[in-house]
């Protein structure tokens, strides 16, 4: 996810003030990491799953699923633009892993919803 919002590598060589664009990219990366870590904690830690109310966990898990879906789309666009080689294999693996990482939160939201109605 960070590769899609970070600046070009040539910008690293410059020593002038990074400006507002870089600060925004860093803030966006930090927020994305926080949301993904929160979603991972909700999925993996039973104590977090039990203590966090459904009105908070469902949106967090939904946002994680949307972020992973966006990552799949961006990676697929990059893969289509590349020639056949090792980068294409890395993109295919990344798409597969993001597919799993995006499907699990959706299944958890529906599982919690069906458990709440039962």
PDB file of N, CA and C in Angstrom, residues 61-103:
ATOM      1  N   UNK A  61     -13.141  -3.608  10.077  1.00  0.00           N
ATOM      2  CA  UNK A  61     -12.911  -4.759   9.205  1.00  0.00           C
ATOM      3  C   UNK A  61     -13.371  -4.482   7.772  1.00  0.00           C
ATOM      4  N   UNK A  62     -14.427  -3.707   7.620  1.00  0.00           N
ATOM      5  CA  UNK A  62     -14.890  -3.339   6.282  1.00  0.00           C
ATOM      6  C   UNK A  62     -13.880  -2.437   5.578  1.00  0.00           C
ATOM      7  N   UNK A  63     -13.310  -1.503   6.316  1.00  0.00           N
ATOM      8  CA  UNK A  63     -12.293  -0.612   5.738  1.00  0.00           C
ATOM      9  C   UNK A  63     -11.057  -1.415   5.337  1.00  0.00           C
ATOM     10  N   UNK A  64     -10.673  -2.386   6.150  1.00  0.00           N
ATOM     11  CA  UNK A  64      -9.545  -3.254   5.806  1.00  0.00           C
ATOM     12  C   UNK A  64      -9.835  -3.986   4.503  1.00  0.00           C
ATOM     13  N   UNK A  65     -11.047  -4.507   4.359  1.00  0.00           N
ATOM     14  CA  UNK A  65     -11.411  -5.227   3.132  1.00  0.00           C
ATOM     15  C   UNK A  65     -11.372  -4.301   1.919  1.00  0.00           C
ATOM     16  N   UNK A  66     -11.851  -3.074   2.066  1.00  0.00           N
ATOM     17  CA  UNK A  66     -11.825  -2.108   0.959  1.00  0.00           C
ATOM     18  C   UNK A  66     -10.385  -1.732   0.607  1.00  0.00           C
ATOM     19  N   UNK A  67      -9.552  -1.542   1.618  1.00  0.00           N
ATOM     20  CA  UNK A  67      -8.146  -1.211   1.360  1.00  0.00           C
ATOM     21  C   UNK A  67      -7.457  -2.347   0.604  1.00  0.00           C
ATOM     22  N   UNK A  68      -7.709  -3.572   1.003  1.00  0.00           N
ATOM     23  CA  UNK A  68      -7.102  -4.710   0.325  1.00  0.00           C
ATOM     24  C   UNK A  68      -7.629  -4.836  -1.107  1.00  0.00           C
ATOM     25  N   UNK A  69      -8.908  -4.538  -1.298  1.00  0.00           N
ATOM     26  CA  UNK A  69      -9.463  -4.543  -2.657  1.00  0.00           C
ATOM     27  C   UNK A  69      -8.805  -3.494  -3.535  1.00  0.00           C
ATOM     28  N   UNK A  70      -8.593  -2.316  -2.977  1.00  0.00           N
ATOM     29  CA  UNK A  70      -7.879  -1.276  -3.718  1.00  0.00           C
ATOM     30  C   UNK A  70      -6.457  -1.675  -4.043  1.00  0.00           C
ATOM     31  N   UNK A  71      -5.819  -2.338  -3.104  1.00  0.00           N
ATOM     32  CA  UNK A  71      -4.456  -2.817  -3.332  1.00  0.00           C
ATOM     33  C   UNK A  71      -4.424  -3.852  -4.449  1.00  0.00           C
ATOM     34  N   UNK A  72      -5.426  -4.712  -4.494  1.00  0.00           N
ATOM     35  CA  UNK A  72      -5.514  -5.698  -5.568  1.00  0.00           C
ATOM     36  C   UNK A  72      -5.643  -5.001  -6.919  1.00  0.00           C
ATOM     37  N   UNK A  73      -6.508  -3.997  -6.986  1.00  0.00           N
ATOM     38  CA  UNK A  73      -6.687  -3.276  -8.253  1.00  0.00           C
ATOM     39  C   UNK A  73      -5.418  -2.562  -8.694  1.00  0.00           C
ATOM     40  N   UNK A  74      -4.770  -1.858  -7.754  1.00  0.00           N
ATOM     41  CA  UNK A  74      -3.540  -1.140  -8.108  1.00  0.00           C
ATOM     42  C   UNK A  74      -2.436  -2.099  -8.543  1.00  0.00           C
ATOM     43  N   UNK A  75      -2.330  -3.229  -7.863  1.00  0.00           N
ATOM     44  CA  UNK A  75      -1.309  -4.207  -8.222  1.00  0.00           C
ATOM     45  C   UNK A  75      -1.618  -4.841  -9.572  1.00  0.00           C
ATOM     46  N   UNK A  76      -2.886  -5.089  -9.844  1.00  0.00           N
ATOM     47  CA  UNK A  76      -3.261  -5.661 -11.139  1.00  0.00           C
ATOM     48  C   UNK A  76      -2.945  -4.692 -12.278  1.00  0.00           C
ATOM     49  N   UNK A  77      -3.176  -3.408 -12.057  1.00  0.00           N
ATOM     50  CA  UNK A  77      -2.842  -2.402 -13.078  1.00  0.00           C
ATOM     51  C   UNK A  77      -1.339  -2.385 -13.322  1.00  0.00           C
ATOM     52  N   UNK A  78      -0.550  -2.431 -12.244  1.00  0.00           N
ATOM     53  CA  UNK A  78       0.908  -2.458 -12.405  1.00  0.00           C
ATOM     54  C   UNK A  78       1.351  -3.728 -13.118  1.00  0.00           C
ATOM     55  N   UNK A  79       0.723  -4.852 -12.817  1.00  0.00           N
ATOM     56  CA  UNK A  79       1.109  -6.129 -13.422  1.00  0.00           C
ATOM     57  C   UNK A  79       0.817  -6.136 -14.916  1.00  0.00           C
ATOM     58  N   UNK A  80      -0.280  -5.531 -15.315  1.00  0.00           N
ATOM     59  CA  UNK A  80      -0.636  -5.495 -16.739  1.00  0.00           C
ATOM     60  C   UNK A  80       0.357  -4.648 -17.523  1.00  0.00           C
ATOM     61  N   UNK A  81       0.919  -3.642 -16.899  1.00  0.00           N
ATOM     62  CA  UNK A  81       1.843  -2.734 -17.577  1.00  0.00           C
ATOM     63  C   UNK A  81       3.267  -3.274 -17.644  1.00  0.00           C
ATOM     64  N   UNK A  82       3.561  -4.371 -16.954  1.00  0.00           N
ATOM     65  CA  UNK A  82       4.921  -4.899 -16.908  1.00  0.00           C
ATOM     66  C   UNK A  82       5.115  -6.014 -17.918  1.00  0.00           C
ATOM     67  N   UNK A  83       6.378  -6.227 -18.233  1.00  0.00           N
ATOM     68  CA  UNK A  83       6.731  -7.365 -19.075  1.00  0.00           C
ATOM     69  C   UNK A  83       6.786  -8.613 -18.203  1.00  0.00           C
ATOM     70  N   UNK A  84       6.761  -9.765 -18.867  1.00  0.00           N
ATOM     71  CA  UNK A  84       6.833 -11.027 -18.139  1.00  0.00           C
ATOM     72  C   UNK A  84       8.207 -11.135 -17.489  1.00  0.00           C
ATOM     73  N   UNK A  85       8.218 -11.429 -16.203  1.00  0.00           N
ATOM     74  CA  UNK A  85       9.468 -11.546 -15.465  1.00  0.00           C
ATOM     75  C   UNK A  85       9.192 -11.765 -13.996  1.00  0.00           C
ATOM     76  N   UNK A  86      10.219 -11.625 -13.168  1.00  0.00           N
ATOM     77  CA  UNK A  86      10.046 -11.873 -11.738  1.00  0.00           C
ATOM     78  C   UNK A  86       9.082 -10.893 -11.066  1.00  0.00           C
ATOM     79  N   UNK A  87       9.029  -9.653 -11.538  1.00  0.00           N
ATOM     80  CA  UNK A  87       8.111  -8.681 -10.946  1.00  0.00           C
ATOM     81  C   UNK A  87       6.660  -9.092 -11.152  1.00  0.00           C
ATOM     82  N   UNK A  88       6.379  -9.712 -12.282  1.00  0.00           N
ATOM     83  CA  UNK A  88       5.027 -10.184 -12.553  1.00  0.00           C
ATOM     84  C   UNK A  88       4.635 -11.294 -11.577  1.00  0.00           C
ATOM     85  N   UNK A  89       5.586 -12.162 -11.257  1.00  0.00           N
ATOM     86  CA  UNK A  89       5.331 -13.223 -10.274  1.00  0.00           C
ATOM     87  C   UNK A  89       5.079 -12.619  -8.895  1.00  0.00           C
ATOM     88  N   UNK A  90       5.875 -11.626  -8.515  1.00  0.00           N
ATOM     89  CA  UNK A  90       5.696 -10.963  -7.217  1.00  0.00           C
ATOM     90  C   UNK A  90       4.321 -10.299  -7.159  1.00  0.00           C
ATOM     91  N   UNK A  91       3.918  -9.664  -8.253  1.00  0.00           N
ATOM     92  CA  UNK A  91       2.596  -9.039  -8.282  1.00  0.00           C
ATOM     93  C   UNK A  91       1.487 -10.076  -8.169  1.00  0.00           C
ATOM     94  N   UNK A  92       1.644 -11.224  -8.814  1.00  0.00           N
ATOM     95  CA  UNK A  92       0.634 -12.287  -8.724  1.00  0.00           C
ATOM     96  C   UNK A  92       0.518 -12.805  -7.293  1.00  0.00           C
ATOM     97  N   UNK A  93       1.646 -12.998  -6.632  1.00  0.00           N
ATOM     98  CA  UNK A  93       1.619 -13.447  -5.236  1.00  0.00           C
ATOM     99  C   UNK A  93       0.983 -12.379  -4.353  1.00  0.00           C
ATOM    100  N   UNK A  94       1.304 -11.126  -4.609  1.00  0.00           N
ATOM    101  CA  UNK A  94       0.743 -10.025  -3.834  1.00  0.00           C
ATOM    102  C   UNK A  94      -0.775  -9.951  -4.013  1.00  0.00           C
ATOM    103  N   UNK A  95      -1.256 -10.162  -5.238  1.00  0.00           N
ATOM    104  CA  UNK A  95      -2.695 -10.158  -5.498  1.00  0.00           C
ATOM    105  C   UNK A  95      -3.368 -11.308  -4.743  1.00  0.00           C
ATOM    106  N   UNK A  96      -2.753 -12.480  -4.771  1.00  0.00           N
ATOM    107  CA  UNK A  96      -3.332 -13.636  -4.081  1.00  0.00           C
ATOM    108  C   UNK A  96      -3.396 -13.410  -2.568  1.00  0.00           C
ATOM    109  N   UNK A  97      -2.312 -12.908  -1.990  1.00  0.00           N
ATOM    110  CA  UNK A  97      -2.288 -12.659  -0.544  1.00  0.00           C
ATOM    111  C   UNK A  97      -3.253 -11.545  -0.145  1.00  0.00           C
ATOM    112  N   UNK A  98      -3.343 -10.515  -0.964  1.00  0.00           N
ATOM    113  CA  UNK A  98      -4.292  -9.443  -0.673  1.00  0.00           C
ATOM    114  C   UNK A  98      -5.727  -9.935  -0.808  1.00  0.00           C
ATOM    115  N   UNK A  99      -5.948 -10.874  -1.725  1.00  0.00           N
ATOM    116  CA  UNK A  99      -7.278 -11.466  -1.851  1.00  0.00           C
ATOM    117  C   UNK A  99      -7.690 -12.190  -0.586  1.00  0.00           C
ATOM    118  N   UNK A 100      -6.761 -12.934  -0.025  1.00  0.00           N
ATOM    119  CA  UNK A 100      -7.043 -13.620   1.244  1.00  0.00           C
ATOM    120  C   UNK A 100      -7.228 -12.597   2.363  1.00  0.00           C
ATOM    121  N   UNK A 101      -6.344 -11.611   2.414  1.00  0.00           N
ATOM    122  CA  UNK A 101      -6.417 -10.594   3.469  1.00  0.00           C
ATOM    123  C   UNK A 101      -7.665  -9.732   3.353  1.00  0.00           C
ATOM    124  N   UNK A 102      -8.240  -9.634   2.164  1.00  0.00           N
ATOM    125  CA  UNK A 102      -9.479  -8.880   1.992  1.00  0.00           C
ATOM    126  C   UNK A 102     -10.718  -9.718   2.223  1.00  0.00           C
ATOM    127  N   UNK A 103     -10.621 -11.024   2.006  1.00  0.00           N
ATOM    128  CA  UNK A 103     -11.772 -11.904   2.168  1.00  0.00           C
ATOM    129  C   UNK A 103     -12.024 -12.237   3.640  1.00  0.00           C
TER     130      UNK A 103
END
